[in-house]
Amino acid sequence: MQPLNLDHLDTFDFQPRTKTHSLGFGRRLYYAAGQPASWLKTQVSTKSDSSISSPHAELGWQQELNFYQTHSRSSDLNFFLPHQIIQQPFTIQHEQFEQALILVDAPAHFQIMPDQLSVTQIRQHLLQAVEPLICLQQLGYLHADLKREHFVDDQGRVCLLDFEHVQPLDQLEVHKLNATPRYMAPELFQGKAKSLQSEVYALGVIFYEWLSGQRLQATDYLDWAFLHCQRLKVELPEQIQIFEKLLALMLGKQKQHRLADFKAVKHYLVTEIE
């Protein structure tokens, strides 16, 4: 993307889009409807009088920024949106920030519904979502916060968003559990560490909700645990039941009964779905 001139950042008319629950963690998200439209993601400085970031939130933000800085210049990686990293003081709407990440706006990958697609097109749509996860896996990381909204399209390729919880595959045992119950594999409710298999499960939930056109429902954390550990049953409309076995292999209640990683998901889609 074309770098923004920090001396004229206010001319891009960045407007606040932060969800209420994020404000307490010091997070700020702004949107500018320019050419191209852009999102600016930042964290209120701990020196700010208006808000003090929690240590946990600050750690997540810094982890994401470090991940971009370390890996986004590699020509071999294709899961990052076009972006710009700001690492000098700047002001938006009279509030001072120290650093930020600017991302181009991109449409959600799963916004199109499968009833508008053929089986071949659905398979291709799912394969496109798997590719950036394979790339991340080969780099040696879990995204560790997979959600439907974290997949976006950029000029024919699928990119991932939000790397605040990214984890090295060789250090999974040292990280504390932080997951969204909707996408949690059964073993995570038992206090186990995240793994490639738990990531496959989260992707399976995303695929299942998209293919079925239904959102999983639960009332609280214990209800989510009961849903994932006992009562989740895969059922798809007749015209796309060919994907049921794939979902069953991704949503196995025990890790050893699940597809091993994202390469295995891709292999199944390529070899078993026609």
C-alpha positions as a Markdown table, in Angstrom:
| # | Residue | x | y | z |
|---|---|---|---|---|
| 1 | Met | 0.0 | 0.0 | 0.0 |
| 2 | Gln | 1.1 | 3.6 | -0.5 |
| 3 | Pro | 2.6 | 4.9 | 2.8 |
| 4 | Leu | 0.5 | 7.6 | 4.5 |
| 5 | Asn | 2.1 | 10.9 | 5.3 |
| 6 | Leu | 2.2 | 11.0 | 9.1 |
| 7 | Asp | 2.3 | 14.8 | 9.0 |
| 8 | His | -1.1 | 14.9 | 7.4 |
| 9 | Leu | -2.7 | 11.8 | 9.1 |
| 10 | Asp | -5.7 | 13.8 | 10.2 |
| 11 | Thr | -6.6 | 14.6 | 6.6 |
| 12 | Phe | -7.5 | 11.0 | 6.1 |
| 13 | Asp | -10.5 | 11.5 | 8.3 |
| 14 | Phe | -10.0 | 8.4 | 10.5 |
| 15 | Gln | -13.2 | 7.8 | 12.4 |
| 16 | Pro | -13.5 | 5.7 | 15.6 |
| 17 | Arg | -14.9 | 2.2 | 15.1 |
| 18 | Thr | -13.8 | 0.6 | 18.4 |
| 19 | Lys | -16.2 | -1.9 | 20.1 |
| 20 | Thr | -17.1 | -0.8 | 23.6 |
| 21 | His | -15.5 | -3.8 | 25.3 |
| 22 | Ser | -12.2 | -3.0 | 23.7 |
| 23 | Leu | -12.0 | 0.5 | 25.0 |
| 24 | Gly | -11.3 | -0.7 | 28.5 |
| 25 | Phe | -8.2 | -2.5 | 27.2 |
| 26 | Gly | -6.9 | 0.6 | 25.6 |
| 27 | Arg | -7.5 | -0.6 | 22.1 |
| 28 | Arg | -8.5 | 1.8 | 19.4 |
| 29 | Leu | -9.7 | 1.1 | 15.9 |
| 30 | Tyr | -10.3 | 3.8 | 13.3 |
| 31 | Tyr | -11.7 | 3.7 | 9.7 |
| 32 | Ala | -11.0 | 6.1 | 6.8 |
| 33 | Ala | -13.1 | 5.8 | 3.7 |
| 34 | Gly | -10.3 | 6.9 | 1.3 |
| 35 | Gln | -8.7 | 5.4 | -1.8 |
| 36 | Pro | -8.0 | 2.8 | -0.7 |
| 37 | Ala | -10.2 | 2.6 | 2.4 |
| 38 | Ser | -8.1 | 1.9 | 5.5 |
| 39 | Trp | -8.2 | 0.7 | 9.1 |
| 40 | Leu | -5.9 | 2.0 | 11.7 |
| 41 | Lys | -5.3 | -0.2 | 14.8 |
| 42 | Thr | -3.5 | 1.1 | 17.8 |
| 43 | Gln | -3.2 | 1.1 | 21.6 |
| 44 | Val | -3.5 | 4.0 | 23.9 |
| 45 | Ser | -0.1 | 4.8 | 25.5 |
| 46 | Thr | 0.2 | 3.9 | 29.1 |
| 47 | Lys | 1.3 | 7.6 | 29.5 |
| 48 | Ser | -2.1 | 8.8 | 28.3 |
| 49 | Asp | -4.4 | 10.5 | 30.8 |
| 50 | Ser | -7.6 | 9.2 | 29.0 |
| 51 | Ser | -7.0 | 5.4 | 29.4 |
| 52 | Ile | -4.5 | 3.0 | 30.8 |
| 53 | Ser | -4.0 | -0.2 | 28.8 |
| 54 | Ser | -4.0 | -3.4 | 30.8 |
| 55 | Pro | -0.7 | -5.4 | 30.8 |
| 56 | His | -2.5 | -8.3 | 29.0 |
| 57 | Ala | -3.9 | -6.1 | 26.3 |
| 58 | Glu | -0.6 | -4.3 | 25.9 |
| 59 | Leu | 1.2 | -7.7 | 25.5 |
| 60 | Gly | -1.2 | -8.8 | 22.8 |
| 61 | Trp | -0.9 | -5.6 | 20.8 |
| 62 | Gln | 2.9 | -5.6 | 21.0 |
| 63 | Gln | 3.0 | -9.3 | 20.0 |
| 64 | Glu | 1.0 | -8.5 | 16.9 |
| 65 | Leu | 3.1 | -5.5 | 16.0 |
| 66 | Asn | 6.3 | -7.5 | 16.5 |
| 67 | Phe | 4.9 | -10.4 | 14.3 |
| 68 | Tyr | 4.3 | -8.0 | 11.5 |
| 69 | Gln | 7.7 | -6.4 | 11.8 |
| 70 | Thr | 9.5 | -9.7 | 11.9 |
| 71 | His | 7.7 | -11.5 | 9.0 |
| 72 | Ser | 5.7 | -9.2 | 6.8 |
| 73 | Arg | 8.6 | -8.2 | 4.5 |
| 74 | Ser | 9.2 | -11.8 | 3.5 |
| 75 | Ser | 8.2 | -12.4 | -0.2 |
| 76 | Asp | 7.4 | -16.0 | 0.7 |
| 77 | Leu | 4.5 | -15.0 | 3.0 |
| 78 | Asn | 1.1 | -14.2 | 1.5 |
| 79 | Phe | -1.2 | -14.1 | 4.5 |
| 80 | Phe | -0.7 | -10.4 | 5.4 |
| 81 | Leu | -2.9 | -7.6 | 4.1 |
| 82 | Pro | -1.1 | -4.7 | 2.6 |
| 83 | His | -0.2 | -2.6 | 5.6 |
| 84 | Gln | 2.0 | 0.2 | 7.1 |
| 85 | Ile | 3.6 | 0.2 | 10.5 |
| 86 | Ile | 3.8 | 3.5 | 12.3 |
| 87 | Gln | 6.5 | 3.8 | 15.1 |
| 88 | Gln | 6.6 | 7.4 | 16.0 |
| 89 | Pro | 4.2 | 9.7 | 18.0 |
| 90 | Phe | 1.1 | 10.9 | 16.1 |
| 91 | Thr | -2.3 | 12.4 | 17.0 |
| 92 | Ile | -5.8 | 11.5 | 15.9 |
| 93 | Gln | -8.8 | 13.5 | 17.2 |
| 94 | His | -6.6 | 15.2 | 19.8 |
| 95 | Glu | -5.4 | 11.8 | 21.3 |
| 96 | Gln | -1.7 | 10.9 | 21.3 |
| 97 | Phe | -0.5 | 7.5 | 20.1 |
| 98 | Glu | 3.0 | 6.0 | 20.0 |
| 99 | Gln | 2.6 | 3.4 | 17.3 |
| 100 | Ala | 0.0 | 1.9 | 15.0 |
| 101 | Leu | -0.8 | -0.6 | 12.3 |
| 102 | Ile | -2.7 | 0.6 | 9.2 |
| 103 | Leu | -4.4 | -2.1 | 7.0 |
| 104 | Val | -6.3 | -1.7 | 3.7 |
| 105 | Asp | -10.0 | -2.4 | 4.0 |
| 106 | Ala | -10.9 | -5.8 | 2.5 |
| 107 | Pro | -14.2 | -7.7 | 2.2 |
| 108 | Ala | -14.9 | -10.7 | 4.4 |
| 109 | His | -14.1 | -14.0 | 2.7 |
| 110 | Phe | -17.1 | -15.8 | 4.1 |
| 111 | Gln | -19.6 | -13.0 | 3.2 |
| 112 | Ile | -20.8 | -14.9 | 0.1 |
| 113 | Met | -23.2 | -17.7 | 1.0 |
| 114 | Pro | -22.7 | -21.3 | -0.3 |
| 115 | Asp | -26.2 | -21.6 | -1.7 |
| 116 | Gln | -25.0 | -19.2 | -4.4 |
| 117 | Leu | -22.2 | -21.6 | -5.3 |
| 118 | Ser | -21.7 | -25.0 | -6.9 |
| 119 | Val | -19.9 | -27.8 | -5.0 |
| 120 | Thr | -16.7 | -27.1 | -7.0 |
| 121 | Gln | -16.9 | -23.4 | -6.1 |
| 122 | Ile | -17.5 | -24.2 | -2.5 |
| 123 | Arg | -14.5 | -26.5 | -2.4 |
| 124 | Gln | -12.4 | -23.7 | -4.0 |
| 125 | His | -13.7 | -21.2 | -1.4 |
| 126 | Leu | -12.7 | -23.5 | 1.4 |
| 127 | Leu | -9.3 | -24.2 | -0.1 |
| 128 | Gln | -8.6 | -20.5 | -0.4 |
| 129 | Ala | -9.2 | -20.2 | 3.4 |
| 130 | Val | -6.8 | -23.1 | 4.1 |
| 131 | Glu | -3.9 | -21.7 | 2.1 |
| 132 | Pro | -2.9 | -18.8 | 4.5 |
| 133 | Leu | -3.1 | -21.2 | 7.5 |
| 134 | Ile | -0.8 | -23.7 | 5.7 |
| 135 | Cys | 1.6 | -20.8 | 5.1 |
| 136 | Leu | 1.4 | -19.8 | 8.8 |
| 137 | Gln | 1.9 | -23.4 | 9.9 |
| 138 | Gln | 5.0 | -23.8 | 7.7 |
| 139 | Leu | 6.4 | -20.6 | 9.2 |
| 140 | Gly | 6.0 | -22.4 | 12.6 |
| 141 | Tyr | 3.0 | -20.6 | 14.1 |
| 142 | Leu | -0.6 | -21.0 | 15.2 |
| 143 | His | -2.9 | -18.1 | 14.6 |
| 144 | Ala | -4.5 | -19.2 | 17.9 |
| 145 | Asp | -7.6 | -16.9 | 17.5 |
| 146 | Leu | -9.3 | -18.2 | 14.4 |
| 147 | Lys | -12.7 | -16.6 | 13.7 |
| 148 | Arg | -14.9 | -16.2 | 10.7 |
| 149 | Glu | -14.2 | -12.4 | 10.6 |
| 150 | His | -10.4 | -13.0 | 10.5 |
| 151 | Phe | -10.5 | -14.2 | 6.9 |
| 152 | Val | -10.6 | -11.4 | 4.2 |
| 153 | Asp | -10.1 | -11.2 | 0.5 |
| 154 | Asp | -7.5 | -9.0 | -1.1 |
| 155 | Gln | -7.4 | -9.1 | -4.9 |
| 156 | Gly | -7.9 | -12.8 | -5.3 |
| 157 | Arg | -6.0 | -14.1 | -2.2 |
| 158 | Val | -7.2 | -14.7 | 1.3 |
| 159 | Cys | -5.5 | -12.9 | 4.1 |
| 160 | Leu | -5.6 | -13.3 | 7.9 |
| 161 | Leu | -6.3 | -10.6 | 10.5 |
| 162 | Asp | -5.5 | -10.1 | 14.2 |
| 163 | Phe | -2.3 | -11.8 | 15.3 |
| 164 | Glu | -2.5 | -10.7 | 18.9 |
| 165 | His | -2.5 | -14.4 | 20.1 |
| 166 | Val | -0.2 | -15.9 | 17.6 |
| 167 | Gln | 1.9 | -18.7 | 19.1 |
| 168 | Pro | 5.1 | -20.5 | 18.0 |
| 169 | Leu | 4.4 | -24.2 | 17.5 |
| 170 | Asp | 7.4 | -25.1 | 19.6 |
| 171 | Gln | 6.3 | -23.1 | 22.6 |
| 172 | Leu | 2.6 | -24.0 | 23.0 |
| 173 | Glu | 3.0 | -25.3 | 26.5 |
| 174 | Val | 4.1 | -22.0 | 28.0 |
| 175 | His | 1.1 | -19.9 | 26.8 |
| 176 | Lys | -2.0 | -19.3 | 28.9 |
| 177 | Leu | -5.4 | -20.2 | 27.5 |
| 178 | Asn | -7.2 | -17.4 | 25.8 |
| 179 | Ala | -9.8 | -18.5 | 23.4 |
| 180 | Thr | -13.4 | -17.7 | 22.2 |
| 181 | Pro | -15.8 | -20.5 | 23.4 |
| 182 | Arg | -17.6 | -20.6 | 20.0 |
| 183 | Tyr | -14.4 | -21.9 | 18.4 |
| 184 | Met | -12.9 | -23.9 | 21.3 |
| 185 | Ala | -12.0 | -27.6 | 20.7 |
| 186 | Pro | -13.2 | -29.9 | 23.5 |
| 187 | Glu | -9.7 | -30.4 | 25.0 |
| 188 | Leu | -9.3 | -26.6 | 25.5 |
| 189 | Phe | -12.3 | -26.7 | 27.9 |
| 190 | Gln | -10.2 | -29.3 | 29.9 |
| 191 | Gly | -7.3 | -26.9 | 30.2 |
| 192 | Lys | -5.1 | -28.4 | 27.4 |
| 193 | Ala | -2.8 | -26.3 | 25.4 |
| 194 | Lys | -3.7 | -25.1 | 21.9 |
| 195 | Ser | -2.4 | -27.2 | 19.0 |
| 196 | Leu | -2.7 | -27.6 | 15.3 |
| 197 | Gln | -5.6 | -30.0 | 16.0 |
| 198 | Ser | -7.4 | -27.4 | 18.1 |
| 199 | Glu | -6.9 | -24.9 | 15.2 |
| 200 | Val | -8.3 | -27.4 | 12.8 |
| 201 | Tyr | -11.4 | -27.7 | 15.1 |
| 202 | Ala | -11.8 | -23.9 | 15.1 |
| 203 | Leu | -11.6 | -23.9 | 11.3 |
| 204 | Gly | -14.2 | -26.7 | 11.2 |
| 205 | Val | -16.6 | -24.5 | 13.2 |
| 206 | Ile | -16.1 | -21.7 | 10.7 |
| 207 | Phe | -16.7 | -24.1 | 7.8 |
| 208 | Tyr | -19.7 | -25.6 | 9.5 |
| 209 | Glu | -21.4 | -22.4 | 10.3 |
| 210 | Trp | -20.8 | -21.1 | 6.8 |
| 211 | Leu | -22.0 | -24.2 | 5.0 |
| 212 | Ser | -25.0 | -24.8 | 7.2 |
| 213 | Gly | -26.0 | -21.1 | 7.3 |
| 214 | Gln | -26.5 | -21.5 | 11.1 |
| 215 | Arg | -24.7 | -19.9 | 14.0 |
| 216 | Leu | -23.9 | -22.2 | 16.9 |
| 217 | Gln | -25.9 | -21.2 | 20.0 |
| 218 | Ala | -25.0 | -21.4 | 23.7 |
| 219 | Thr | -26.0 | -19.4 | 26.8 |
| 220 | Asp | -22.7 | -19.3 | 28.7 |
| 221 | Tyr | -19.2 | -20.9 | 29.0 |
| 222 | Leu | -20.5 | -24.1 | 30.5 |
| 223 | Asp | -23.1 | -24.4 | 27.8 |
| 224 | Trp | -20.4 | -23.9 | 25.2 |
| 225 | Ala | -18.4 | -26.7 | 26.8 |
| 226 | Phe | -21.4 | -29.0 | 26.7 |
| 227 | Leu | -22.1 | -28.2 | 23.1 |
| 228 | His | -18.5 | -28.9 | 21.9 |
| 229 | Cys | -17.8 | -31.8 | 24.2 |
| 230 | Gln | -21.1 | -33.7 | 23.8 |
| 231 | Arg | -23.9 | -32.4 | 21.7 |
| 232 | Leu | -22.4 | -30.9 | 18.5 |
| 233 | Lys | -23.6 | -32.9 | 15.5 |
| 234 | Val | -22.8 | -32.1 | 11.9 |
| 235 | Glu | -25.8 | -31.9 | 9.6 |
| 236 | Leu | -25.7 | -30.1 | 6.2 |
| 237 | Pro | -28.4 | -29.4 | 3.6 |
| 238 | Glu | -28.8 | -32.3 | 1.1 |
| 239 | Gln | -27.1 | -30.6 | -1.8 |
| 240 | Ile | -23.8 | -30.1 | 0.1 |
| 241 | Gln | -23.8 | -33.3 | 2.3 |
| 242 | Ile | -20.6 | -34.2 | 0.5 |
| 243 | Phe | -18.8 | -31.9 | 2.9 |
| 244 | Glu | -20.2 | -33.7 | 6.0 |
| 245 | Lys | -17.3 | -36.2 | 6.3 |
| 246 | Leu | -14.7 | -33.4 | 6.1 |
| 247 | Leu | -16.4 | -31.6 | 8.9 |
| 248 | Ala | -16.7 | -34.7 | 11.0 |
| 249 | Leu | -12.9 | -35.2 | 10.6 |
| 250 | Met | -12.2 | -31.6 | 11.6 |
| 251 | Leu | -14.7 | -31.6 | 14.5 |
| 252 | Gly | -13.7 | -34.8 | 16.1 |
| 253 | Lys | -14.2 | -34.6 | 19.9 |
| 254 | Gln | -10.8 | -36.2 | 20.5 |
| 255 | Lys | -7.6 | -34.8 | 19.0 |
| 256 | Gln | -6.5 | -38.2 | 17.7 |
| 257 | His | -9.7 | -38.5 | 15.7 |
| 258 | Arg | -9.2 | -35.1 | 14.0 |
| 259 | Leu | -7.3 | -34.2 | 10.8 |
| 260 | Ala | -3.7 | -33.6 | 11.9 |
| 261 | Asp | -3.2 | -30.1 | 10.4 |
| 262 | Phe | -4.1 | -27.8 | 7.6 |
| 263 | Lys | -2.2 | -29.7 | 5.0 |
| 264 | Ala | -4.4 | -32.7 | 5.8 |
| 265 | Val | -7.5 | -30.5 | 5.4 |
| 266 | Lys | -6.3 | -29.3 | 2.0 |
| 267 | His | -5.4 | -32.9 | 1.0 |
| 268 | Tyr | -9.0 | -34.1 | 1.8 |
| 269 | Leu | -10.6 | -31.2 | -0.1 |
| 270 | Val | -8.4 | -31.9 | -3.2 |
| 271 | Thr | -8.7 | -35.7 | -3.2 |
| 272 | Glu | -12.1 | -36.5 | -1.7 |
| 273 | Ile | -14.4 | -33.7 | -2.9 |
| 274 | Glu | -15.5 | -33.7 | -6.5 |
